[in-house]
Coordinates of C-alpha atoms in Angstrom, one line a residue:
Chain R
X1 CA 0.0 0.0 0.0
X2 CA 2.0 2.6 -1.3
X3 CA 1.1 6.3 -0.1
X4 CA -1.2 4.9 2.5
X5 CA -3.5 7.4 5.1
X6 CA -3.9 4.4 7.5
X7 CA -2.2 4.2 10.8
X8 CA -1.8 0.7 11.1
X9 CA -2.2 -1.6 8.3
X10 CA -6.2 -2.4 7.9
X11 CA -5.8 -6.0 8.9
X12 CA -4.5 -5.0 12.0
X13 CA -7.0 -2.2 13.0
X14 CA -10.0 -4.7 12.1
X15 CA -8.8 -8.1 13.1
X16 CA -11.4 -9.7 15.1
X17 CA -9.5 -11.2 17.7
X18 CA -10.2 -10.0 20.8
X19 CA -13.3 -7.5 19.9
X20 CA -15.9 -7.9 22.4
X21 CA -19.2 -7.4 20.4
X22 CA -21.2 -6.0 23.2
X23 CA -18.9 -2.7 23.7
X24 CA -17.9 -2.8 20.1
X25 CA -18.2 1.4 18.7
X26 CA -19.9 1.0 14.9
X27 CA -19.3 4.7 15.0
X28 CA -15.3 4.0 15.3
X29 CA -12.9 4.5 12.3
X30 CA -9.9 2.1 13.2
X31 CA -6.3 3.1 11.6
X32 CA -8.2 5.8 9.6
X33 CA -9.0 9.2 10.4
X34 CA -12.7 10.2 10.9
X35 CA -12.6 12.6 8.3
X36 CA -15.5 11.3 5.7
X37 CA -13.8 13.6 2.7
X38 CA -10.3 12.0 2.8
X39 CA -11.8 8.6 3.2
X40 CA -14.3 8.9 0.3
X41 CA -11.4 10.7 -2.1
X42 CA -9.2 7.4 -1.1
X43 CA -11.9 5.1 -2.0
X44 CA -12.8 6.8 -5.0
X45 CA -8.6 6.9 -6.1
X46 CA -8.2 2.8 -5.3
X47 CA -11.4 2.2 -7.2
X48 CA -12.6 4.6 -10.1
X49 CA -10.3 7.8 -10.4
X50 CA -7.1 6.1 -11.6
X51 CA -6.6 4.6 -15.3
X52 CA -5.9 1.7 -13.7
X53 CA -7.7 1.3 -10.8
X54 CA -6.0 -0.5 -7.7
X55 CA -8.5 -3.2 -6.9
X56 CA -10.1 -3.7 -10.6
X57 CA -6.4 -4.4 -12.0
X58 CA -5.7 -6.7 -9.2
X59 CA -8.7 -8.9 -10.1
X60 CA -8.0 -9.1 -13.5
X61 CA -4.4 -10.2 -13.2
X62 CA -6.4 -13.1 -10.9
X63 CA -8.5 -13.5 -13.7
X64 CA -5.9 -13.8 -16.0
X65 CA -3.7 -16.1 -14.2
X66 CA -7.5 -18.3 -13.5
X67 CA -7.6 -18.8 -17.6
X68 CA -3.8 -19.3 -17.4
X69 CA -4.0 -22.8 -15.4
X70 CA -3.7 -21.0 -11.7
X71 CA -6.1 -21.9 -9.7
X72 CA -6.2 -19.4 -7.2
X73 CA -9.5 -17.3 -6.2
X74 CA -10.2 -14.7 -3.6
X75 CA -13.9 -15.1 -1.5
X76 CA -15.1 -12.3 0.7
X77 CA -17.7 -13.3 3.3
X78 CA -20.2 -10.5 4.1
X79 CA -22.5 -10.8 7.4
X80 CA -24.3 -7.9 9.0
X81 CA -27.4 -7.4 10.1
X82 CA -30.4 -5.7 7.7
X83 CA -29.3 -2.3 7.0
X84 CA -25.6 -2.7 7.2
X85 CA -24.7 -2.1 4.1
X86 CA -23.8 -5.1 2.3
X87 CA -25.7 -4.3 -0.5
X88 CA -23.8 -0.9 -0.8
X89 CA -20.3 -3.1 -0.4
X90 CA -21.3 -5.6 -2.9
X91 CA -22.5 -2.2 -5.5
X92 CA -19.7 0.1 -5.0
X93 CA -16.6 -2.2 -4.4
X94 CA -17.0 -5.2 -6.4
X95 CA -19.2 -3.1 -8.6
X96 CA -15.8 -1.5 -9.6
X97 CA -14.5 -4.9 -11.5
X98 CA -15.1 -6.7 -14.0
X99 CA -18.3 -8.3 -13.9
X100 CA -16.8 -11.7 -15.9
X101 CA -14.6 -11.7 -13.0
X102 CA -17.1 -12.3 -10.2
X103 CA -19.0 -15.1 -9.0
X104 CA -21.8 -13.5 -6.2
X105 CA -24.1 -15.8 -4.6
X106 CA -26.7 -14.5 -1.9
X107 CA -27.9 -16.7 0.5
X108 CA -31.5 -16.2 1.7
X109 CA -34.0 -18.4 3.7
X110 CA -32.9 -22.0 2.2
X111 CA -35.7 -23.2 -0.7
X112 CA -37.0 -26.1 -0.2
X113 CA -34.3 -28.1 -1.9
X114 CA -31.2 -26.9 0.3
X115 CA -32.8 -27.8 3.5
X116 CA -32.9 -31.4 1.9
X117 CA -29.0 -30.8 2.3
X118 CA -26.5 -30.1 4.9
X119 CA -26.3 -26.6 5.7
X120 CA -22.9 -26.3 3.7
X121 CA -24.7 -28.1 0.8
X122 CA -25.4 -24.7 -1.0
X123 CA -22.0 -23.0 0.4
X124 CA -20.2 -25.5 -1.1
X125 CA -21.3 -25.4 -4.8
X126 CA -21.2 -21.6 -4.9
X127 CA -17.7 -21.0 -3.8
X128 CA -15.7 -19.3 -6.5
X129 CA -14.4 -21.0 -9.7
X130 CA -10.4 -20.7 -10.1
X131 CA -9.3 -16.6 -10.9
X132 CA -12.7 -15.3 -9.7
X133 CA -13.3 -12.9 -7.2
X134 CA -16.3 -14.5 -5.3
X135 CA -18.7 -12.6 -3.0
X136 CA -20.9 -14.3 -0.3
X137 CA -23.6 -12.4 0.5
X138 CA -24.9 -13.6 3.9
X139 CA -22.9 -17.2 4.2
X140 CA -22.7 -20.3 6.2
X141 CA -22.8 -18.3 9.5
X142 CA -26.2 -17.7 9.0
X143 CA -26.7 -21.3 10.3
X144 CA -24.7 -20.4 13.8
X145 CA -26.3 -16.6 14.1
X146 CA -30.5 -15.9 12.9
X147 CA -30.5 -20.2 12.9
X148 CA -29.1 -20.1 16.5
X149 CA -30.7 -16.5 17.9
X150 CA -34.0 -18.1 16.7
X151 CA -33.5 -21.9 17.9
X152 CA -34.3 -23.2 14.5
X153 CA -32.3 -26.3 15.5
X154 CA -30.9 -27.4 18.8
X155 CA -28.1 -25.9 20.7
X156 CA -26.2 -29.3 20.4
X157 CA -27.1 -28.9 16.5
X158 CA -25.9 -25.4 16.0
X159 CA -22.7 -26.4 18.2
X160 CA -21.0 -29.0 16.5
X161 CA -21.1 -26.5 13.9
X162 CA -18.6 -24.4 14.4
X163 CA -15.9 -26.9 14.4
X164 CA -17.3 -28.2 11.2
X165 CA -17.0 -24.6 9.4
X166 CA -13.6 -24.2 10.2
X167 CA -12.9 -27.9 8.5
X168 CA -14.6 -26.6 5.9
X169 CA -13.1 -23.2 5.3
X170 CA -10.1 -25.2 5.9
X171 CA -10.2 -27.5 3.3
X172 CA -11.3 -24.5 0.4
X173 CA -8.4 -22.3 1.7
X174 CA -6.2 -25.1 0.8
X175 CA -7.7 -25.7 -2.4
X176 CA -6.2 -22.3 -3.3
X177 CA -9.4 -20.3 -2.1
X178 CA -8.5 -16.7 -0.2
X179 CA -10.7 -16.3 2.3
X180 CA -12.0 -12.6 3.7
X181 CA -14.7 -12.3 6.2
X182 CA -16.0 -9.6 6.9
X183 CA -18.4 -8.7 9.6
X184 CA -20.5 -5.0 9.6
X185 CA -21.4 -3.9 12.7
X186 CA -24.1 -0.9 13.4
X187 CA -25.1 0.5 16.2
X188 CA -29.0 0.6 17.1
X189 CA -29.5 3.5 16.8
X190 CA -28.1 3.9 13.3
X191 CA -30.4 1.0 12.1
X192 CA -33.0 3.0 13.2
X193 CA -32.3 5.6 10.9
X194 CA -31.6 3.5 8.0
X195 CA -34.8 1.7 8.5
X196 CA -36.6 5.2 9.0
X197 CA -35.2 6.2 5.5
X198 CA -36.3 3.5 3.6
X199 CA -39.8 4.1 5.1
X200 CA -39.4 7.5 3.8
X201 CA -38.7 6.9 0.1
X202 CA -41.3 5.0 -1.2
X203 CA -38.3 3.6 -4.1
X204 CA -37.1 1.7 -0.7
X205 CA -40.2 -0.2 0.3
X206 CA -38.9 -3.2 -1.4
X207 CA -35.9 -2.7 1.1
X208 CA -38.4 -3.2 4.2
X209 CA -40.0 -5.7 5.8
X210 CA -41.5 -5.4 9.1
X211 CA -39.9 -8.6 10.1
X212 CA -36.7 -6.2 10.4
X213 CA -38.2 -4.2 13.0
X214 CA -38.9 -7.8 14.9
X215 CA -35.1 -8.7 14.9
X216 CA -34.4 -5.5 16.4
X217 CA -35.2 -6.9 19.8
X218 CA -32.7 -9.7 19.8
X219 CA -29.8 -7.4 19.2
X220 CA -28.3 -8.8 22.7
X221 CA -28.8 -12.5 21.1
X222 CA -27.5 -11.6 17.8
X223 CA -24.4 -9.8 19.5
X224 CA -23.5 -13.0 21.5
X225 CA -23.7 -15.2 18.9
X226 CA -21.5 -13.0 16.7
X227 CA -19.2 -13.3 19.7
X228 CA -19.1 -16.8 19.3
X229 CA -18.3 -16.5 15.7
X230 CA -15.2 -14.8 16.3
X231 CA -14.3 -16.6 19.3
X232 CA -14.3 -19.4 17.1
X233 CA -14.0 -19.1 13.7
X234 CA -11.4 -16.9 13.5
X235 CA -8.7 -18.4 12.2
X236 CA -5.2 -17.9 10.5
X237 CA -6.7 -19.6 7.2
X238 CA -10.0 -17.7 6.9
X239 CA -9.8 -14.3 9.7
X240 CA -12.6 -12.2 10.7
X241 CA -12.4 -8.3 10.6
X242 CA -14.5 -6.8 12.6
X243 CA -15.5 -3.5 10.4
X244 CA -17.7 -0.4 12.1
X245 CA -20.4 0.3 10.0
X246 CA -22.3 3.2 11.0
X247 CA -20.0 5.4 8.5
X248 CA -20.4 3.8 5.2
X249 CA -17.7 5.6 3.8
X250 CA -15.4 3.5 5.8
X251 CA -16.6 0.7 5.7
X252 CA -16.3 0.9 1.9
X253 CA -13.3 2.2 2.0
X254 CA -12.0 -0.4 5.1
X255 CA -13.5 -3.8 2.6
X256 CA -11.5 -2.5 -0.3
X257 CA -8.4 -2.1 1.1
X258 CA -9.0 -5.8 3.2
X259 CA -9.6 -6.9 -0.6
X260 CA -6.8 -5.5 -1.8
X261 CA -4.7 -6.7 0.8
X262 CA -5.9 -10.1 0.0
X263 CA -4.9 -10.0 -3.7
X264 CA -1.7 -8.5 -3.0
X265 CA -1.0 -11.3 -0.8
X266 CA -1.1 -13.7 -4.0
X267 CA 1.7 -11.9 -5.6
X268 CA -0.6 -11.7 -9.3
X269 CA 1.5 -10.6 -12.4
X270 CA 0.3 -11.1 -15.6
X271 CA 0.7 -14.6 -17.2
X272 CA 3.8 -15.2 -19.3
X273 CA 2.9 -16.2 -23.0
X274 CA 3.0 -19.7 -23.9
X275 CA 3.3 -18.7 -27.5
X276 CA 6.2 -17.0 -29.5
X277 CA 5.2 -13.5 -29.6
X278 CA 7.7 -12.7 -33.0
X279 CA 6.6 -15.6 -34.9
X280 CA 2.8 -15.0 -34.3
X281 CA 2.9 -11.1 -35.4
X282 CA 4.2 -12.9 -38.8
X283 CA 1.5 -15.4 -38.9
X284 CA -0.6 -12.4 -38.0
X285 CA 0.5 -10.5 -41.1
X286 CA -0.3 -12.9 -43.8
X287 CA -3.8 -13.9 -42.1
Chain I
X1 CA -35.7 8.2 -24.7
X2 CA -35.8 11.5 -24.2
X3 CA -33.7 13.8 -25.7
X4 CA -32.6 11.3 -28.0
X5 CA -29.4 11.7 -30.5
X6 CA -30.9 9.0 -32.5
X7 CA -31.8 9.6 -35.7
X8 CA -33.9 6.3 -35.8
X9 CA -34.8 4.3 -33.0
X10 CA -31.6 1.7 -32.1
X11 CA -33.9 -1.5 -32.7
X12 CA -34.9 -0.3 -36.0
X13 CA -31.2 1.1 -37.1
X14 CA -29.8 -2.2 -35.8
X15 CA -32.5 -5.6 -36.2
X16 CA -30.4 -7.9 -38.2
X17 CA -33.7 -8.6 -40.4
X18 CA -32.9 -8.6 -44.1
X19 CA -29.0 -7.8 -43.1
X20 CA -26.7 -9.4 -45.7
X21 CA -23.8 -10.3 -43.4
X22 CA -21.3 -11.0 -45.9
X23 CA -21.7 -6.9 -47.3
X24 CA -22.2 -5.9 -43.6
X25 CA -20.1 -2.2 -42.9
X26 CA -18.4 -2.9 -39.2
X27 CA -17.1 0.8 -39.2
X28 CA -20.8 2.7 -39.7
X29 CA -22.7 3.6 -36.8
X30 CA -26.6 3.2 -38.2
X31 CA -29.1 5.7 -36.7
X32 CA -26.1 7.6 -34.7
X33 CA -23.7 10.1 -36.0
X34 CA -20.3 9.0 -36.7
X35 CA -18.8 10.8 -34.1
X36 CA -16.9 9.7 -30.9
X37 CA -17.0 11.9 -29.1
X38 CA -20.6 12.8 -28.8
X39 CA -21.3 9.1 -28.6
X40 CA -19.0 8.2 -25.5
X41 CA -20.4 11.3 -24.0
X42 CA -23.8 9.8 -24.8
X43 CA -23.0 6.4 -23.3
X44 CA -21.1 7.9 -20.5
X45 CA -24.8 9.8 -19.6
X46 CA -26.9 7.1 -19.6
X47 CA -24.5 4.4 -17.8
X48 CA -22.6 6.4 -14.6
X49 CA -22.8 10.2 -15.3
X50 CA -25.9 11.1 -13.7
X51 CA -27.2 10.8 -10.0
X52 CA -29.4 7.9 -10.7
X53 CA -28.3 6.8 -14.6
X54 CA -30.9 5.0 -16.7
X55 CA -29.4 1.7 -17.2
X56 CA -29.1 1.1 -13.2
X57 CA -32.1 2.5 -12.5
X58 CA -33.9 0.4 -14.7
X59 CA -31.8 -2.4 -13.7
X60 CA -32.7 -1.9 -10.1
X61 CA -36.6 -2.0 -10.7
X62 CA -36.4 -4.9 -12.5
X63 CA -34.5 -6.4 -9.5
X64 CA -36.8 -4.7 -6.9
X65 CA -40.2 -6.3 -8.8
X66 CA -38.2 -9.8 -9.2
X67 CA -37.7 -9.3 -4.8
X68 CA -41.2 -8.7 -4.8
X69 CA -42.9 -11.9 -7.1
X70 CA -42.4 -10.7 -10.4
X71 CA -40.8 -13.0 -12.9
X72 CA -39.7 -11.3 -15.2
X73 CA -36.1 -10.8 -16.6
X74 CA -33.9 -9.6 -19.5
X75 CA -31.5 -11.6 -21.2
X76 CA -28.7 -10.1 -23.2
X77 CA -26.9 -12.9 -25.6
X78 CA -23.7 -11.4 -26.9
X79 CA -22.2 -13.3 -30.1
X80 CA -19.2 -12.1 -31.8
X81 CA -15.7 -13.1 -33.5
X82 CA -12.7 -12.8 -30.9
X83 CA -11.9 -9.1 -30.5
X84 CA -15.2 -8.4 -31.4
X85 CA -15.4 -6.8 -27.7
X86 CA -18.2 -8.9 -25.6
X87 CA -15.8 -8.3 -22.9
X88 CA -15.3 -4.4 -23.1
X89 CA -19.7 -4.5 -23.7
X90 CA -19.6 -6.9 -19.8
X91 CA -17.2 -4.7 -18.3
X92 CA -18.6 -1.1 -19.5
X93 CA -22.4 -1.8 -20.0
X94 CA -23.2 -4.7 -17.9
X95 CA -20.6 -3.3 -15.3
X96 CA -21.9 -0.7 -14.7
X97 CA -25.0 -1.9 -12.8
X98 CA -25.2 -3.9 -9.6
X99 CA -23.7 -6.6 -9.7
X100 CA -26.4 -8.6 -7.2
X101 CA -29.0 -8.1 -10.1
X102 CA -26.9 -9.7 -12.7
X103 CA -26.3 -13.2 -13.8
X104 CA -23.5 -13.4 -16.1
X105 CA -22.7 -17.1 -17.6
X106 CA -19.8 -17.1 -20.3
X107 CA -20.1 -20.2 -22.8
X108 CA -16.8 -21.7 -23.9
X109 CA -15.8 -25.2 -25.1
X110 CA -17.9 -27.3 -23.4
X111 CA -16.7 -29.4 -20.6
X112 CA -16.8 -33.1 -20.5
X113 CA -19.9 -33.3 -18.3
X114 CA -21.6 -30.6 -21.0
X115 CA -20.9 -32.8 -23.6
X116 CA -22.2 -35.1 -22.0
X117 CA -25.6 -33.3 -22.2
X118 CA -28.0 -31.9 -24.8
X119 CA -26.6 -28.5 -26.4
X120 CA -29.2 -26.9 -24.6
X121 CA -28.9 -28.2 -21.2
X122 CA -25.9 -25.8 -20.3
X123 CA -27.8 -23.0 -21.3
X124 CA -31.4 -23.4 -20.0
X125 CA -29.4 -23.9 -16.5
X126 CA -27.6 -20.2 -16.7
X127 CA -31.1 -18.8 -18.3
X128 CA -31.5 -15.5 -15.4
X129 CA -33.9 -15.3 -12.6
X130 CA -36.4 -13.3 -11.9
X131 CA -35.5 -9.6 -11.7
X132 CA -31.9 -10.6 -12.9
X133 CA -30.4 -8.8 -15.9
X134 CA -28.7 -12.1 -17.5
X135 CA -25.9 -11.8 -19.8
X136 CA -24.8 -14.4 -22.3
X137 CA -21.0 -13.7 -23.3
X138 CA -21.7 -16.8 -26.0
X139 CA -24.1 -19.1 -25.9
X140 CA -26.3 -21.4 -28.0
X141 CA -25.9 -20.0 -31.1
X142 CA -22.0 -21.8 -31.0
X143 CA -23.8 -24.9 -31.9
X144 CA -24.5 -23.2 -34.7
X145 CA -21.8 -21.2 -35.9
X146 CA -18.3 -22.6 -34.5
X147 CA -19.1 -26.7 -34.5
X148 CA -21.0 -25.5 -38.1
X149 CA -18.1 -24.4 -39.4
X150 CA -15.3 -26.9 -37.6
X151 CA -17.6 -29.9 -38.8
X152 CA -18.0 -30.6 -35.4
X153 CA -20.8 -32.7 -36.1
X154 CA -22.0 -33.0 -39.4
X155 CA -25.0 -30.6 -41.4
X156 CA -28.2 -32.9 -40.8
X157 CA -27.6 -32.8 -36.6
X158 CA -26.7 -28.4 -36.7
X159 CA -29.3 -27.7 -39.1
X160 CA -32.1 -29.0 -36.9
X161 CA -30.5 -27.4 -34.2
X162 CA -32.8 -23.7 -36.0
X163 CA -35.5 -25.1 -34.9
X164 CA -35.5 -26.0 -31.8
X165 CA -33.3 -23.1 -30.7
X166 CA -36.6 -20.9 -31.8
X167 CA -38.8 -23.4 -29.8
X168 CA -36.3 -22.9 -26.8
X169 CA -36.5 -19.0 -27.0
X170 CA -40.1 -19.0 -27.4
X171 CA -40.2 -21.2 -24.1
X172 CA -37.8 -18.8 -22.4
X173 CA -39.6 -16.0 -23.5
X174 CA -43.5 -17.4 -22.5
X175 CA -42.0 -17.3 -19.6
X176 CA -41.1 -14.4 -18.6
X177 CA -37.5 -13.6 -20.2
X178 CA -37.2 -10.6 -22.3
X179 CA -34.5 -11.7 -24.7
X180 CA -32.3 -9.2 -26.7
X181 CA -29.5 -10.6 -29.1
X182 CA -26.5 -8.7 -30.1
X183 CA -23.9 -9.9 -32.9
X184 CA -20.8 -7.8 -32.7
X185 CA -19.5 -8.0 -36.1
X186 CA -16.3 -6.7 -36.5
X187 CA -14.0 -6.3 -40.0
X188 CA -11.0 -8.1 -40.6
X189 CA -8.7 -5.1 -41.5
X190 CA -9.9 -4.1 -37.5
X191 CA -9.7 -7.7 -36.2
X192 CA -5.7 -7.6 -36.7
X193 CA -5.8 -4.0 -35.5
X194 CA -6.5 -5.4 -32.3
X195 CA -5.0 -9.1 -32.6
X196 CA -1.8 -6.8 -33.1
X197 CA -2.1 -4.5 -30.0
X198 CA -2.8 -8.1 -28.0
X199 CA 0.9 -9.3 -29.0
X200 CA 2.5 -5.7 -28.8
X201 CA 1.1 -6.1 -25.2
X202 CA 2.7 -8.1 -22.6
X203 CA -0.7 -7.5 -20.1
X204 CA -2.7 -8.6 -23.3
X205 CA -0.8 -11.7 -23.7
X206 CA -3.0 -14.2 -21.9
X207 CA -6.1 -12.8 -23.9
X208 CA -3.9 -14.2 -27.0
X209 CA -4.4 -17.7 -28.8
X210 CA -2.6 -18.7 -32.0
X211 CA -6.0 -20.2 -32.9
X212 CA -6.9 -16.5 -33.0
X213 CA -5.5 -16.6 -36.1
X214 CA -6.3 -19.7 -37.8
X215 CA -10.0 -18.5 -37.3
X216 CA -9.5 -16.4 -39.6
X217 CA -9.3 -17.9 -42.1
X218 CA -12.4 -19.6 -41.9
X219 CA -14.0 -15.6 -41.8
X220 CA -16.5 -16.7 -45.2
X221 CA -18.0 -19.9 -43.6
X222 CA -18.6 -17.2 -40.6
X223 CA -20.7 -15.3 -42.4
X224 CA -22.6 -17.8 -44.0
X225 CA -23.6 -19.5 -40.5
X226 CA -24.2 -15.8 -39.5
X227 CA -26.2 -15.1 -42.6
X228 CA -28.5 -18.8 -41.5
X229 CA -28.5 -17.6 -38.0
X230 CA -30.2 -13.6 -38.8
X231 CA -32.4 -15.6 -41.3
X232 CA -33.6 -18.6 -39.4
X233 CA -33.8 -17.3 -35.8
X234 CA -34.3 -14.0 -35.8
X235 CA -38.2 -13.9 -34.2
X236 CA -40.0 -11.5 -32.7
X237 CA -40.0 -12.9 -29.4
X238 CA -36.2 -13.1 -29.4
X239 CA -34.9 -10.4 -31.8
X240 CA -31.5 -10.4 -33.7
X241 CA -29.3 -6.8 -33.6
X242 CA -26.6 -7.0 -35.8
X243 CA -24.3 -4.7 -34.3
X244 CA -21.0 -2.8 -36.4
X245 CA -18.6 -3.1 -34.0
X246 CA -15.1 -1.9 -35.6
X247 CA -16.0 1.5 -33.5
X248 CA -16.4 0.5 -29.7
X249 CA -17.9 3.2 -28.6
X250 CA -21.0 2.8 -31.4
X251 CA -21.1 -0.6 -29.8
X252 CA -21.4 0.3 -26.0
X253 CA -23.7 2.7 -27.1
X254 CA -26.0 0.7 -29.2
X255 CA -26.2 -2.1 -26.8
X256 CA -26.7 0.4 -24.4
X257 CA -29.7 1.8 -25.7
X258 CA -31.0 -1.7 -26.9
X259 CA -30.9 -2.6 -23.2
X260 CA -32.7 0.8 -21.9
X261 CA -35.3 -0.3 -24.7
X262 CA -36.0 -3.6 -23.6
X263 CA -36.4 -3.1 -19.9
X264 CA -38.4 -0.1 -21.3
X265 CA -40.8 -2.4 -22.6
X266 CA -41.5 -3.7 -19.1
X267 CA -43.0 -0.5 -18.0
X268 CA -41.0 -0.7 -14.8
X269 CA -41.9 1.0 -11.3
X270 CA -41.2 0.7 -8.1
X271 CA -43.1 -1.9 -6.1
X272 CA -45.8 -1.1 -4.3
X273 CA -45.5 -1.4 -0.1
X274 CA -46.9 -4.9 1.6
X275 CA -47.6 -3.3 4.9
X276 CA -49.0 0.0 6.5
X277 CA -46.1 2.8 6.4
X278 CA -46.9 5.0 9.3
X279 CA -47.7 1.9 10.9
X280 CA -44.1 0.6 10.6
X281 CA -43.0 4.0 11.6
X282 CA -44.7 4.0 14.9
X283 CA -43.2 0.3 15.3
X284 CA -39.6 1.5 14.7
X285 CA -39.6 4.1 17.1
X286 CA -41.1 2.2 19.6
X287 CA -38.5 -0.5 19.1

């Protein structure tokens, strides 16, 4: 990160280890200073401004390496309750690369045919193919967080399944899969505006649901089990960054640099040819 | 379209109906004037200029109705020569909407397990969701047009393939799929052009194939499957745009406008709220 207005080095400032949820400030802008014009100026530089953009020249070297034989990917996980702005991540910072280059897979209520599966059933076949940039929207922890807060199975079901993510996140990040998850946390009373807005603009009532309102009154349940995530599935092969979201500037501008952090960590250049260059540019000319 | 620059409407200039492919001009820019400048300025406009540009807007109603039961959905099938640009219409056009409301399926050599299937079975598979802006970066239409032309299997199993590929899209679009399908057809003299910048560029390299080249020799048995394809399957529930692509900025603009046309046809708005507004106000505050 060359020219870099962080303090400490994003993965340090947002590492989940250690954050107790409960006291956790959403309003916080770790390593970066609270000033919403520099942050949104260095978001805009390492996405849109420059000719080559940071992050979207990144993903196509891992594109181009993926058609190349490498089969290396990058996933970022993305939990956080209604209104934290995943949507806005997934629009504005993977919106900024090639779309070729991205598998996205949301994961709602399960149909009727995943919960004929194990929970991971549906994870599993959507994690990204080799040189793509995969997005989770929601994930696998929605089985130990709105599965456990609202005892849709067991607690000795729910459990057992902690130990069985990590196995699993295991096994892809050896397979070559980069694994980023990231959790956005807001405050109450943020939500509260965010939901208030959508009720405002009649173009957001597709947004709402009053069921939203509903999970607003396990926000202590939700919190502990978050704890628990991190407590436990964060791990050297797939971390957890905790990211304040009550500014969505940062948080923006906090998941792209985690992203690009990610990447950089794969060392990308561009594939070498497997062709003579000289003797196609002949071929070339008589064609 | 308001304040249009078009001198015709872009599915008149551009429907491949009665288009002789082998006298086709690559370089004019039908119902447009030839100028650049005005025409990225045009496309710029309608795709991330303004605060709420067409294309996403439109995009995100579509998405917004499919949330909310509709089924509808628009599918773009891209078909073009290598260079042609499907990639640079992906990345500019379809990138520059959200990426949650798109599903993007590229068709290349099929796999083992594909061939193990029915032609069509890899497509009806990828065909979008509801509210989903599809994209086909190939598709179909190679069992028509490469395996044609490489004698991949011989004229009595491709030539029935017209048929049912009309039956398919009639299906697809009974059901709810707006269809729109673009051929980029690019000139030879502009082909090398860009075949040329590919070797003179080391970060191009990996887009490069020698096969590039041998294809082109094959360019008249192209446009004769071409010329079959614009006369056989071009229907009005899944119309043909034969698109001059030598210019790329006629290209992003034309397929531009033929997507802001066909999600025009839908007659788009917001959805309407399930529940009681100031009801779910006094909720939230209480909550």
């Amino acid at each position: 990160m060359a020219k870099t207005n962080w303090s400490v080095p994003v993965t340090e400032a947002l590492r989940a280890e250690g954050v107790q949820v409960a006291e956790f400030d959403a309003s916080a802008t770790p390593g970066f200073r609270p000033d919403k014009k520099l942050g949104a100026k260095k978001t805009a530089e390492l996405l849109i401004e420059q000719r080559r953009p940071v992050l979207a020249d990144l993903q196509e070297k891992l594109y181009a390496n993926g058609r190349s034989g490498d089969s290396r990917s990058v996933l970022l996980v993305l939990q956080g309750m209604d209104t934290s702005g995943k949507g806005g991540i997934v629009r504005h910072v993977i919106g900024s690369v090639d779309p070729q280059g991205v598998d996205h897979a949301a994961f709602g209520v399960p149909t009727a045919e995943e919960r004929r599966h194990h929970y991971l059933w549906r994870v599993r076949r959507q994690l990204p193919r080799p040189g793509q940039l995969g997005v989770f929207d929601r994930s696998h922890y929605e089985d130990v967080l709105v599965v456990r807060v609202h005892d849709m199975v067991p607690p000795e079901v729910w459990r057992k399944r902690f130990a069985e993510i990590n196995t699993f996140e295991r096994k892809a990040a050896e397979s070559g899969i980069t694994i980023v998850k990231v959790a956005l946390l807001i405050s109450l009373e943020e939500q509260r505006k965010r939901l208030e807005q959508r009720l405002d603009r009649p173009e957001k009532h597709w947004k709402f649901s009053p069921s939203d309102i509903d999970e607003r009154a396990h926000v202590a349940a939700y919190q502990e089990a978050y704890q628990e995530v991190f407590d436990l599935t964060d791990t050297e092969y797939a971390p957890w960054y905790a990211v304040p979201a009550d500014s969505k500037w940062y948080a923006r501008l906090a998941v792209t640099e985690l992203l690009i952090d990610a990447l950089g960590t794969l060392k990308l250049d561009w594939p070498a040819a497997h062709f003579d260059v000289e003797e196609q540019r002949k071929r070339l000319r008589k064609s």
